[in-house]
mmCIF file of C-alpha atoms in Angstrom:
data_model
loop_
_atom_site.group_PDB
_atom_site.id
_atom_site.type_symbol
_atom_site.label_atom_id
_atom_site.label_comp_id
_atom_site.label_asym_id
_atom_site.label_seq_id
_atom_site.Cartn_x
_atom_site.Cartn_y
_atom_site.Cartn_z
ATOM 1 C CA SER A 22 24.853 52.163 -39.183
ATOM 2 C CA LEU A 23 22.281 50.773 -36.722
ATOM 3 C CA PRO A 24 19.452 53.135 -37.814
ATOM 4 C CA LEU A 25 20.143 52.098 -41.409
ATOM 5 C CA LEU A 26 19.675 48.430 -40.549
ATOM 6 C CA GLN A 27 16.380 49.226 -38.845
ATOM 7 C CA ALA A 28 15.070 50.620 -42.137
ATOM 8 C CA ALA A 29 15.087 47.134 -43.625
ATOM 9 C CA ARG A 30 11.949 45.069 -44.296
ATOM 10 C CA LYS A 31 10.450 47.623 -46.656
ATOM 11 C CA ARG A 32 8.838 46.255 -49.813
ATOM 12 C CA ASN A 33 9.109 47.086 -53.540
ATOM 13 C CA SER A 34 12.915 47.221 -53.571
ATOM 14 C CA LEU A 35 13.987 45.724 -56.855
ATOM 15 C CA ASN A 36 17.610 46.877 -56.993
ATOM 16 C CA LEU A 37 19.036 44.849 -54.073
ATOM 17 C CA LEU A 38 22.395 43.139 -53.817
ATOM 18 C CA ALA A 39 22.204 39.395 -54.438
ATOM 19 C CA LEU A 40 22.983 36.972 -51.607
ATOM 20 C CA ASN A 41 25.487 34.197 -52.173
ATOM 21 C CA GLU A 42 24.311 30.984 -50.458
ATOM 22 C CA ALA A 43 27.955 30.075 -49.680
ATOM 23 C CA GLU A 44 28.197 33.211 -47.495
ATOM 24 C CA LEU A 45 25.137 32.281 -45.411
ATOM 25 C CA GLU A 46 24.997 30.271 -42.212
ATOM 26 C CA GLU A 47 21.547 28.887 -41.402
ATOM 27 C CA GLN A 48 20.215 27.382 -38.179
ATOM 28 C CA PHE A 49 16.800 26.193 -37.076
ATOM 29 C CA VAL A 50 16.013 26.895 -33.438
ATOM 30 C CA ARG A 51 12.963 26.885 -31.214
ATOM 31 C CA GLY A 52 10.981 30.057 -31.427
ATOM 32 C CA ASP A 53 9.827 32.069 -28.453
ATOM 33 C CA GLY A 54 6.780 34.061 -27.522
ATOM 34 C CA PRO A 55 3.108 33.102 -27.454
ATOM 35 C CA GLY A 56 1.928 29.919 -29.127
ATOM 36 C CA GLY A 57 2.292 27.216 -26.512
ATOM 37 C CA GLN A 58 3.107 23.719 -27.737
ATOM 38 C CA ALA A 59 3.162 24.785 -31.405
ATOM 39 C CA THR A 60 6.051 27.108 -30.593
ATOM 40 C CA ASN A 61 7.839 25.307 -27.805
ATOM 41 C CA LYS A 62 8.240 21.884 -29.427
ATOM 42 C CA THR A 63 9.167 22.730 -33.018
ATOM 43 C CA ASN A 64 12.411 24.101 -34.455
ATOM 44 C CA ASN A 65 10.897 26.317 -37.122
ATOM 45 C CA CYS A 66 12.530 29.614 -36.170
ATOM 46 C CA VAL A 67 15.267 30.452 -38.697
ATOM 47 C CA VAL A 68 18.503 32.188 -37.710
ATOM 48 C CA LEU A 69 20.362 33.357 -40.790
ATOM 49 C CA LYS A 70 23.849 34.912 -40.646
ATOM 50 C CA HIS A 71 25.669 36.706 -43.454
ATOM 51 C CA ILE A 72 29.273 35.769 -42.671
ATOM 52 C CA PRO A 73 31.155 38.630 -44.452
ATOM 53 C CA SER A 74 29.132 41.422 -42.806
ATOM 54 C CA GLY A 75 28.208 39.625 -39.576
ATOM 55 C CA ILE A 76 24.520 40.546 -39.930
ATOM 56 C CA VAL A 77 22.177 38.094 -38.186
ATOM 57 C CA VAL A 78 18.438 37.775 -38.852
ATOM 58 C CA LYS A 79 16.013 35.725 -36.775
ATOM 59 C CA CYS A 80 12.627 34.960 -38.314
ATOM 60 C CA HIS A 81 9.689 33.220 -36.647
ATOM 61 C CA GLN A 82 6.704 34.828 -38.357
ATOM 62 C CA THR A 83 4.936 31.631 -39.411
ATOM 63 C CA ARG A 84 4.718 28.008 -38.260
ATOM 64 C CA SER A 85 6.293 26.854 -41.524
ATOM 65 C CA ALA A 86 10.087 26.541 -41.546
ATOM 66 C CA GLU A 87 10.153 26.976 -45.343
ATOM 67 C CA LYS A 88 8.192 30.225 -45.239
ATOM 68 C CA ASN A 89 10.405 31.478 -42.420
ATOM 69 C CA ARG A 90 13.504 30.626 -44.493
ATOM 70 C CA LYS A 91 12.163 32.657 -47.413
ATOM 71 C CA ILE A 92 11.184 35.634 -45.241
ATOM 72 C CA ALA A 93 14.539 35.560 -43.409
ATOM 73 C CA ARG A 94 16.398 35.674 -46.733
ATOM 74 C CA GLU A 95 14.331 38.657 -47.911
ATOM 75 C CA ILE A 96 15.011 40.541 -44.673
ATOM 76 C CA LEU A 97 18.698 39.658 -44.751
ATOM 77 C CA GLN A 98 19.009 40.737 -48.384
ATOM 78 C CA GLU A 99 17.571 44.152 -47.523
ATOM 79 C CA LYS A 100 19.824 44.532 -44.482
ATOM 80 C CA VAL A 101 22.935 43.528 -46.450
ATOM 81 C CA ASP A 102 21.962 46.002 -49.163
ATOM 82 C CA LEU A 103 21.661 48.744 -46.532
ATOM 83 C CA PHE A 104 24.953 47.704 -44.947
ATOM 84 C CA TYR A 105 26.934 47.991 -48.179
ATOM 85 C CA LYS A 106 25.108 50.809 -49.994
ATOM 86 C CA GLY A 107 24.099 52.948 -47.006
ATOM 87 C CA GLU A 108 22.097 56.012 -48.024
ATOM 88 C CA ASP A 109 22.293 55.020 -51.716
ATOM 89 C CA SER A 110 20.190 51.912 -51.029
ATOM 90 C CA ASP A 111 16.651 51.730 -52.428
ATOM 91 C CA VAL A 112 15.448 50.489 -49.033
ATOM 92 C CA PHE A 113 16.830 53.625 -47.349
ATOM 93 C CA LYS A 114 15.279 55.884 -50.007
ATOM 94 C CA GLU A 115 11.872 54.198 -49.578
ATOM 95 C CA LYS A 116 12.095 54.615 -45.796
ATOM 96 C CA LYS A 117 12.904 58.333 -46.188
ATOM 97 C CA ALA A 118 10.056 58.824 -48.685
ATOM 98 C CA ALA A 119 7.569 57.081 -46.365
ATOM 99 C CA GLU A 120 8.760 59.195 -43.435
ATOM 100 C CA LYS A 121 8.343 62.397 -45.461
ATOM 101 C CA LYS A 122 4.846 61.330 -46.562
ATOM 102 C CA LYS A 123 3.885 60.614 -42.946
ATOM 103 C CA GLN A 124 5.123 64.040 -41.812
ATOM 104 C CA GLU A 125 3.168 65.746 -44.593
ATOM 105 C CA LYS A 126 0.015 63.862 -43.580
ATOM 106 C CA LYS A 127 0.518 64.965 -39.958
ATOM 107 C CA ARG A 128 1.017 68.572 -41.044
ATOM 108 C CA ARG A 129 -2.184 68.524 -43.114
ATOM 109 C CA ALA A 130 -4.177 66.975 -40.263
ATOM 110 C CA LYS A 131 -2.908 69.629 -37.856
ATOM 111 C CA ALA A 132 -3.789 72.440 -40.290
ATOM 112 C CA ASN A 133 -7.251 70.958 -40.819
ATOM 113 C CA LEU A 134 -7.798 70.790 -37.054
ATOM 114 C CA GLU A 135 -6.811 74.457 -36.736
ATOM 115 C CA ARG A 136 -9.292 75.417 -39.476
ATOM 116 C CA LYS A 137 -12.082 73.539 -37.706
ATOM 117 C CA LYS A 138 -11.225 75.222 -34.417
ATOM 118 C CA LEU A 139 -11.296 78.679 -36.051
ATOM 119 C CA PHE A 140 -14.600 77.867 -37.731
ATOM 120 C CA LYS A 141 -16.179 76.903 -34.393
ATOM 121 C CA GLU A 142 -14.898 80.092 -32.802
ATOM 122 C CA MET A 143 -16.356 82.158 -35.652
ATOM 123 C CA GLN A 144 -19.736 80.422 -35.257
ATOM 124 C CA GLU A 145 -19.779 81.172 -31.520
ATOM 125 C CA LEU A 146 -18.972 84.845 -32.183
ATOM 126 C CA ASP A 147 -21.799 85.030 -34.745
ATOM 127 C CA LYS A 148 -24.290 83.671 -32.178
ATOM 128 C CA LYS A 149 -23.439 86.426 -29.727
#
């Protein structure tokens, strides 16, 4: 189920399971990484745990604790949805669709490169 959880944080998912605030455990901790004093002295990193599933999300994307709370809840909602629905989840389906689109784009680029290479070879043969 680990690869499923990594598919989370994809947008446009409207059909997600709702989170019950009573099932959440929230903590504010000091963030880590670059940022110096702004990071090291403030507790604006949110750690959110969904107690029934045991899923933990840590969010420190902004300097605002409120924004981090909102983002953490969105991420957690998507991960919980993936945890319970698995491959039937909208998040999983979006991830698969994006992956397929990316592969198709790669295939087209490779085919285009081959055509260009053949064209150059044909031009060199015509010169001789």
